[in-house]
Amino acid sequence: MSLLSEQGSASENQPGAPSILESLELSEAALEGLRLLVVKLEPLLAGDRLSRLVDLMSVATDIVDMSDSYMVEKLANVFEEGTSAAWLAGNAARVASAQVSKLSEPPSLIRLLRMTSDSDVRRGLAFALEFSGALGKQLNHGVTNHLED
């Protein structure tokens, strides 16, 4: 038995009182739609899952309420920086992959040392070493917030 029919029958015990369905003054198609909606909601109500959905919507509205223009701007900057870093890494990986695929065999140690005469290679190695140092420092001393104002 559905929720609407239970509530409707409860008011039938009181003589002269209209049922909930009758008091809504909806068309028959609208009432049928409500009945179908209640049938779909009954498992959510029985398993207390509907309250979880309501809690989730409450959290979403709290986030919207908390998001002022400063927070939105800061999040946009973080997104832009992250996208830029991903784009840069993707482009570098494509270029390096294309150059390595041209090699018929892996470079020798002497060839690798000769590659360091290129300033771009040295710049990339310096970045990799600095990145490794910063990562090691954070792993050793805990993560610090680099996104502060």
PDB file of C-alpha atoms in Angstrom:
ATOM      1  CA  MET A   1       0.000   0.000   0.000  1.00  0.00           C
ATOM      2  CA  SER A   2       1.461   3.344  -1.000  1.00  0.00           C
ATOM      3  CA  LEU A   3       1.967   6.388   1.142  1.00  0.00           C
ATOM      4  CA  LEU A   4      -0.696   8.457  -0.638  1.00  0.00           C
ATOM      5  CA  SER A   5      -3.347   5.801  -0.315  1.00  0.00           C
ATOM      6  CA  GLU A   6      -2.505   5.333   3.393  1.00  0.00           C
ATOM      7  CA  GLN A   7      -2.839   9.044   4.085  1.00  0.00           C
ATOM      8  CA  GLY A   8      -5.973   9.238   1.991  1.00  0.00           C
ATOM      9  CA  SER A   9      -7.586   6.372   3.878  1.00  0.00           C
ATOM     10  CA  ALA A  10      -6.695   7.899   7.249  1.00  0.00           C
ATOM     11  CA  SER A  11      -8.820  10.932   6.484  1.00  0.00           C
ATOM     12  CA  GLU A  12     -11.690   8.702   5.374  1.00  0.00           C
ATOM     13  CA  ASN A  13     -12.115   7.681   9.028  1.00  0.00           C
ATOM     14  CA  GLN A  14     -13.285  11.228   9.726  1.00  0.00           C
ATOM     15  CA  PRO A  15     -16.709  11.778   8.194  1.00  0.00           C
ATOM     16  CA  GLY A  16     -16.911  14.658   5.732  1.00  0.00           C
ATOM     17  CA  ALA A  17     -13.134  15.240   5.619  1.00  0.00           C
ATOM     18  CA  PRO A  18     -11.636  15.228   2.106  1.00  0.00           C
ATOM     19  CA  SER A  19      -8.703  12.910   1.440  1.00  0.00           C
ATOM     20  CA  ILE A  20      -5.278  14.355   0.710  1.00  0.00           C
ATOM     21  CA  LEU A  21      -5.641  13.407  -2.932  1.00  0.00           C
ATOM     22  CA  GLU A  22      -9.003  15.154  -3.210  1.00  0.00           C
ATOM     23  CA  SER A  23      -7.733  18.299  -1.478  1.00  0.00           C
ATOM     24  CA  LEU A  24      -4.860  18.699  -3.978  1.00  0.00           C
ATOM     25  CA  GLU A  25      -7.271  19.576  -6.798  1.00  0.00           C
ATOM     26  CA  LEU A  26      -4.998  18.066  -9.447  1.00  0.00           C
ATOM     27  CA  SER A  27      -5.903  16.433 -12.705  1.00  0.00           C
ATOM     28  CA  GLU A  28      -6.116  12.673 -12.892  1.00  0.00           C
ATOM     29  CA  ALA A  29      -2.829  12.551 -14.884  1.00  0.00           C
ATOM     30  CA  ALA A  30      -1.052  14.620 -12.224  1.00  0.00           C
ATOM     31  CA  LEU A  31      -2.392  12.390  -9.457  1.00  0.00           C
ATOM     32  CA  GLU A  32      -1.217   9.304 -11.328  1.00  0.00           C
ATOM     33  CA  GLY A  33       2.213  10.912 -11.678  1.00  0.00           C
ATOM     34  CA  LEU A  34       2.295  11.532  -7.927  1.00  0.00           C
ATOM     35  CA  ARG A  35       1.308   7.925  -7.253  1.00  0.00           C
ATOM     36  CA  LEU A  36       4.163   6.714  -9.475  1.00  0.00           C
ATOM     37  CA  LEU A  37       6.591   9.073  -7.737  1.00  0.00           C
ATOM     38  CA  VAL A  38       5.555   7.796  -4.306  1.00  0.00           C
ATOM     39  CA  VAL A  39       5.973   4.201  -5.477  1.00  0.00           C
ATOM     40  CA  LYS A  40       9.544   5.034  -6.533  1.00  0.00           C
ATOM     41  CA  LEU A  41      10.246   6.905  -3.280  1.00  0.00           C
ATOM     42  CA  GLU A  42       8.965   4.144  -0.984  1.00  0.00           C
ATOM     43  CA  PRO A  43      12.188   2.040  -1.131  1.00  0.00           C
ATOM     44  CA  LEU A  44      14.227   5.176  -0.418  1.00  0.00           C
ATOM     45  CA  LEU A  45      12.040   5.997   2.553  1.00  0.00           C
ATOM     46  CA  ALA A  46      12.074   2.423   3.862  1.00  0.00           C
ATOM     47  CA  GLY A  47      15.871   2.171   3.701  1.00  0.00           C
ATOM     48  CA  ASP A  48      16.442   5.680   5.111  1.00  0.00           C
ATOM     49  CA  ARG A  49      18.251   6.543   1.874  1.00  0.00           C
ATOM     50  CA  LEU A  50      16.065   9.543   1.116  1.00  0.00           C
ATOM     51  CA  SER A  51      17.389  11.316   4.208  1.00  0.00           C
ATOM     52  CA  ARG A  52      20.930  10.736   2.915  1.00  0.00           C
ATOM     53  CA  LEU A  53      19.984  12.368  -0.376  1.00  0.00           C
ATOM     54  CA  VAL A  54      18.506  15.301   1.525  1.00  0.00           C
ATOM     55  CA  ASP A  55      21.732  15.563   3.568  1.00  0.00           C
ATOM     56  CA  LEU A  56      23.768  15.528   0.349  1.00  0.00           C
ATOM     57  CA  MET A  57      21.633  18.324  -1.106  1.00  0.00           C
ATOM     58  CA  SER A  58      22.065  20.246   2.156  1.00  0.00           C
ATOM     59  CA  VAL A  59      25.855  19.972   1.867  1.00  0.00           C
ATOM     60  CA  ALA A  60      25.672  21.146  -1.746  1.00  0.00           C
ATOM     61  CA  THR A  61      23.614  24.199  -0.771  1.00  0.00           C
ATOM     62  CA  ASP A  62      26.029  24.962   2.089  1.00  0.00           C
ATOM     63  CA  ILE A  63      28.920  24.911  -0.379  1.00  0.00           C
ATOM     64  CA  VAL A  64      27.029  27.263  -2.690  1.00  0.00           C
ATOM     65  CA  ASP A  65      26.277  29.573   0.246  1.00  0.00           C
ATOM     66  CA  MET A  66      29.929  29.585   1.361  1.00  0.00           C
ATOM     67  CA  SER A  67      31.315  30.278  -2.093  1.00  0.00           C
ATOM     68  CA  ASP A  68      31.889  33.981  -2.296  1.00  0.00           C
ATOM     69  CA  SER A  69      33.595  35.708  -5.207  1.00  0.00           C
ATOM     70  CA  TYR A  70      37.042  35.464  -3.572  1.00  0.00           C
ATOM     71  CA  MET A  71      36.738  31.702  -3.124  1.00  0.00           C
ATOM     72  CA  VAL A  72      35.476  31.229  -6.672  1.00  0.00           C
ATOM     73  CA  GLU A  73      38.344  33.341  -8.025  1.00  0.00           C
ATOM     74  CA  LYS A  74      40.906  31.377  -6.023  1.00  0.00           C
ATOM     75  CA  LEU A  75      39.465  28.048  -7.203  1.00  0.00           C
ATOM     76  CA  ALA A  76      39.492  29.319 -10.786  1.00  0.00           C
ATOM     77  CA  ASN A  77      43.171  30.246 -10.442  1.00  0.00           C
ATOM     78  CA  VAL A  78      44.014  26.817  -9.020  1.00  0.00           C
ATOM     79  CA  PHE A  79      42.121  25.159 -11.870  1.00  0.00           C
ATOM     80  CA  GLU A  80      43.909  27.323 -14.434  1.00  0.00           C
ATOM     81  CA  GLU A  81      47.332  26.552 -12.953  1.00  0.00           C
ATOM     82  CA  GLY A  82      46.555  22.831 -12.831  1.00  0.00           C
ATOM     83  CA  THR A  83      45.331  22.817 -16.410  1.00  0.00           C
ATOM     84  CA  SER A  84      48.415  24.723 -17.513  1.00  0.00           C
ATOM     85  CA  ALA A  85      50.729  22.259 -15.747  1.00  0.00           C
ATOM     86  CA  ALA A  86      48.917  19.286 -17.276  1.00  0.00           C
ATOM     87  CA  TRP A  87      49.105  20.875 -20.735  1.00  0.00           C
ATOM     88  CA  LEU A  88      52.827  21.572 -20.315  1.00  0.00           C
ATOM     89  CA  ALA A  89      53.552  18.025 -19.131  1.00  0.00           C
ATOM     90  CA  GLY A  90      51.469  16.535 -21.947  1.00  0.00           C
ATOM     91  CA  ASN A  91      53.259  18.560 -24.611  1.00  0.00           C
ATOM     92  CA  ALA A  92      56.685  17.710 -23.186  1.00  0.00           C
ATOM     93  CA  ALA A  93      55.795  14.014 -23.072  1.00  0.00           C
ATOM     94  CA  ARG A  94      54.613  14.068 -26.711  1.00  0.00           C
ATOM     95  CA  VAL A  95      57.787  15.798 -27.931  1.00  0.00           C
ATOM     96  CA  ALA A  96      60.056  13.486 -25.923  1.00  0.00           C
ATOM     97  CA  SER A  97      58.141  10.427 -27.098  1.00  0.00           C
ATOM     98  CA  ALA A  98      58.473  11.495 -30.730  1.00  0.00           C
ATOM     99  CA  GLN A  99      62.218  12.062 -30.346  1.00  0.00           C
ATOM    100  CA  VAL A 100      62.806   8.769 -28.524  1.00  0.00           C
ATOM    101  CA  SER A 101      60.767   6.829 -31.087  1.00  0.00           C
ATOM    102  CA  LYS A 102      63.169   8.056 -33.800  1.00  0.00           C
ATOM    103  CA  LEU A 103      66.077   6.316 -32.048  1.00  0.00           C
ATOM    104  CA  SER A 104      66.929   2.887 -33.434  1.00  0.00           C
ATOM    105  CA  GLU A 105      68.521   1.824 -30.132  1.00  0.00           C
ATOM    106  CA  PRO A 106      68.779   3.299 -26.632  1.00  0.00           C
ATOM    107  CA  PRO A 107      71.419   6.023 -26.308  1.00  0.00           C
ATOM    108  CA  SER A 108      74.747   5.126 -24.733  1.00  0.00           C
ATOM    109  CA  LEU A 109      75.968   6.751 -21.553  1.00  0.00           C
ATOM    110  CA  ILE A 110      78.313   8.938 -23.601  1.00  0.00           C
ATOM    111  CA  ARG A 111      75.373  10.032 -25.787  1.00  0.00           C
ATOM    112  CA  LEU A 112      73.359  10.867 -22.672  1.00  0.00           C
ATOM    113  CA  LEU A 113      76.233  12.996 -21.379  1.00  0.00           C
ATOM    114  CA  ARG A 114      76.451  14.768 -24.752  1.00  0.00           C
ATOM    115  CA  MET A 115      72.736  15.555 -24.527  1.00  0.00           C
ATOM    116  CA  THR A 116      73.497  17.695 -21.472  1.00  0.00           C
ATOM    117  CA  SER A 117      75.306  20.194 -23.703  1.00  0.00           C
ATOM    118  CA  ASP A 118      71.832  21.340 -24.824  1.00  0.00           C
ATOM    119  CA  SER A 119      70.586  24.135 -22.528  1.00  0.00           C
ATOM    120  CA  ASP A 120      66.968  22.874 -22.741  1.00  0.00           C
ATOM    121  CA  VAL A 121      68.062  19.436 -21.522  1.00  0.00           C
ATOM    122  CA  ARG A 122      69.946  21.021 -18.630  1.00  0.00           C
ATOM    123  CA  ARG A 123      66.923  23.186 -17.809  1.00  0.00           C
ATOM    124  CA  GLY A 124      64.714  20.079 -17.788  1.00  0.00           C
ATOM    125  CA  LEU A 125      67.179  18.179 -15.608  1.00  0.00           C
ATOM    126  CA  ALA A 126      67.373  21.121 -13.211  1.00  0.00           C
ATOM    127  CA  PHE A 127      63.579  21.173 -12.996  1.00  0.00           C
ATOM    128  CA  ALA A 128      63.461  17.412 -12.359  1.00  0.00           C
ATOM    129  CA  LEU A 129      66.102  17.690  -9.630  1.00  0.00           C
ATOM    130  CA  GLU A 130      64.402  20.702  -7.981  1.00  0.00           C
ATOM    131  CA  PHE A 131      61.052  18.911  -8.163  1.00  0.00           C
ATOM    132  CA  SER A 132      62.589  15.815  -6.565  1.00  0.00           C
ATOM    133  CA  GLY A 133      64.126  17.957  -3.822  1.00  0.00           C
ATOM    134  CA  ALA A 134      60.838  19.711  -3.068  1.00  0.00           C
ATOM    135  CA  LEU A 135      58.991  16.394  -3.050  1.00  0.00           C
ATOM    136  CA  GLY A 136      61.577  14.872  -0.718  1.00  0.00           C
ATOM    137  CA  LYS A 137      61.363  17.866   1.612  1.00  0.00           C
ATOM    138  CA  GLN A 138      57.573  17.545   1.818  1.00  0.00           C
ATOM    139  CA  LEU A 139      57.799  13.815   2.427  1.00  0.00           C
ATOM    140  CA  ASN A 140      60.327  14.403   5.192  1.00  0.00           C
ATOM    141  CA  HIS A 141      58.747  17.449   6.880  1.00  0.00           C
ATOM    142  CA  GLY A 142      55.082  17.277   5.933  1.00  0.00           C
ATOM    143  CA  VAL A 143      53.164  18.985   3.182  1.00  0.00           C
ATOM    144  CA  THR A 144      53.062  22.773   3.217  1.00  0.00           C
ATOM    145  CA  ASN A 145      50.414  24.955   1.622  1.00  0.00           C
ATOM    146  CA  HIS A 146      51.890  26.607  -1.478  1.00  0.00           C
ATOM    147  CA  LEU A 147      48.564  28.194  -2.465  1.00  0.00           C
ATOM    148  CA  GLU A 148      48.589  30.856   0.247  1.00  0.00           C
ATOM    149  CA  ASP A 149      48.017  34.455  -0.769  1.00  0.00           C
TER     150      ASP A 149
END
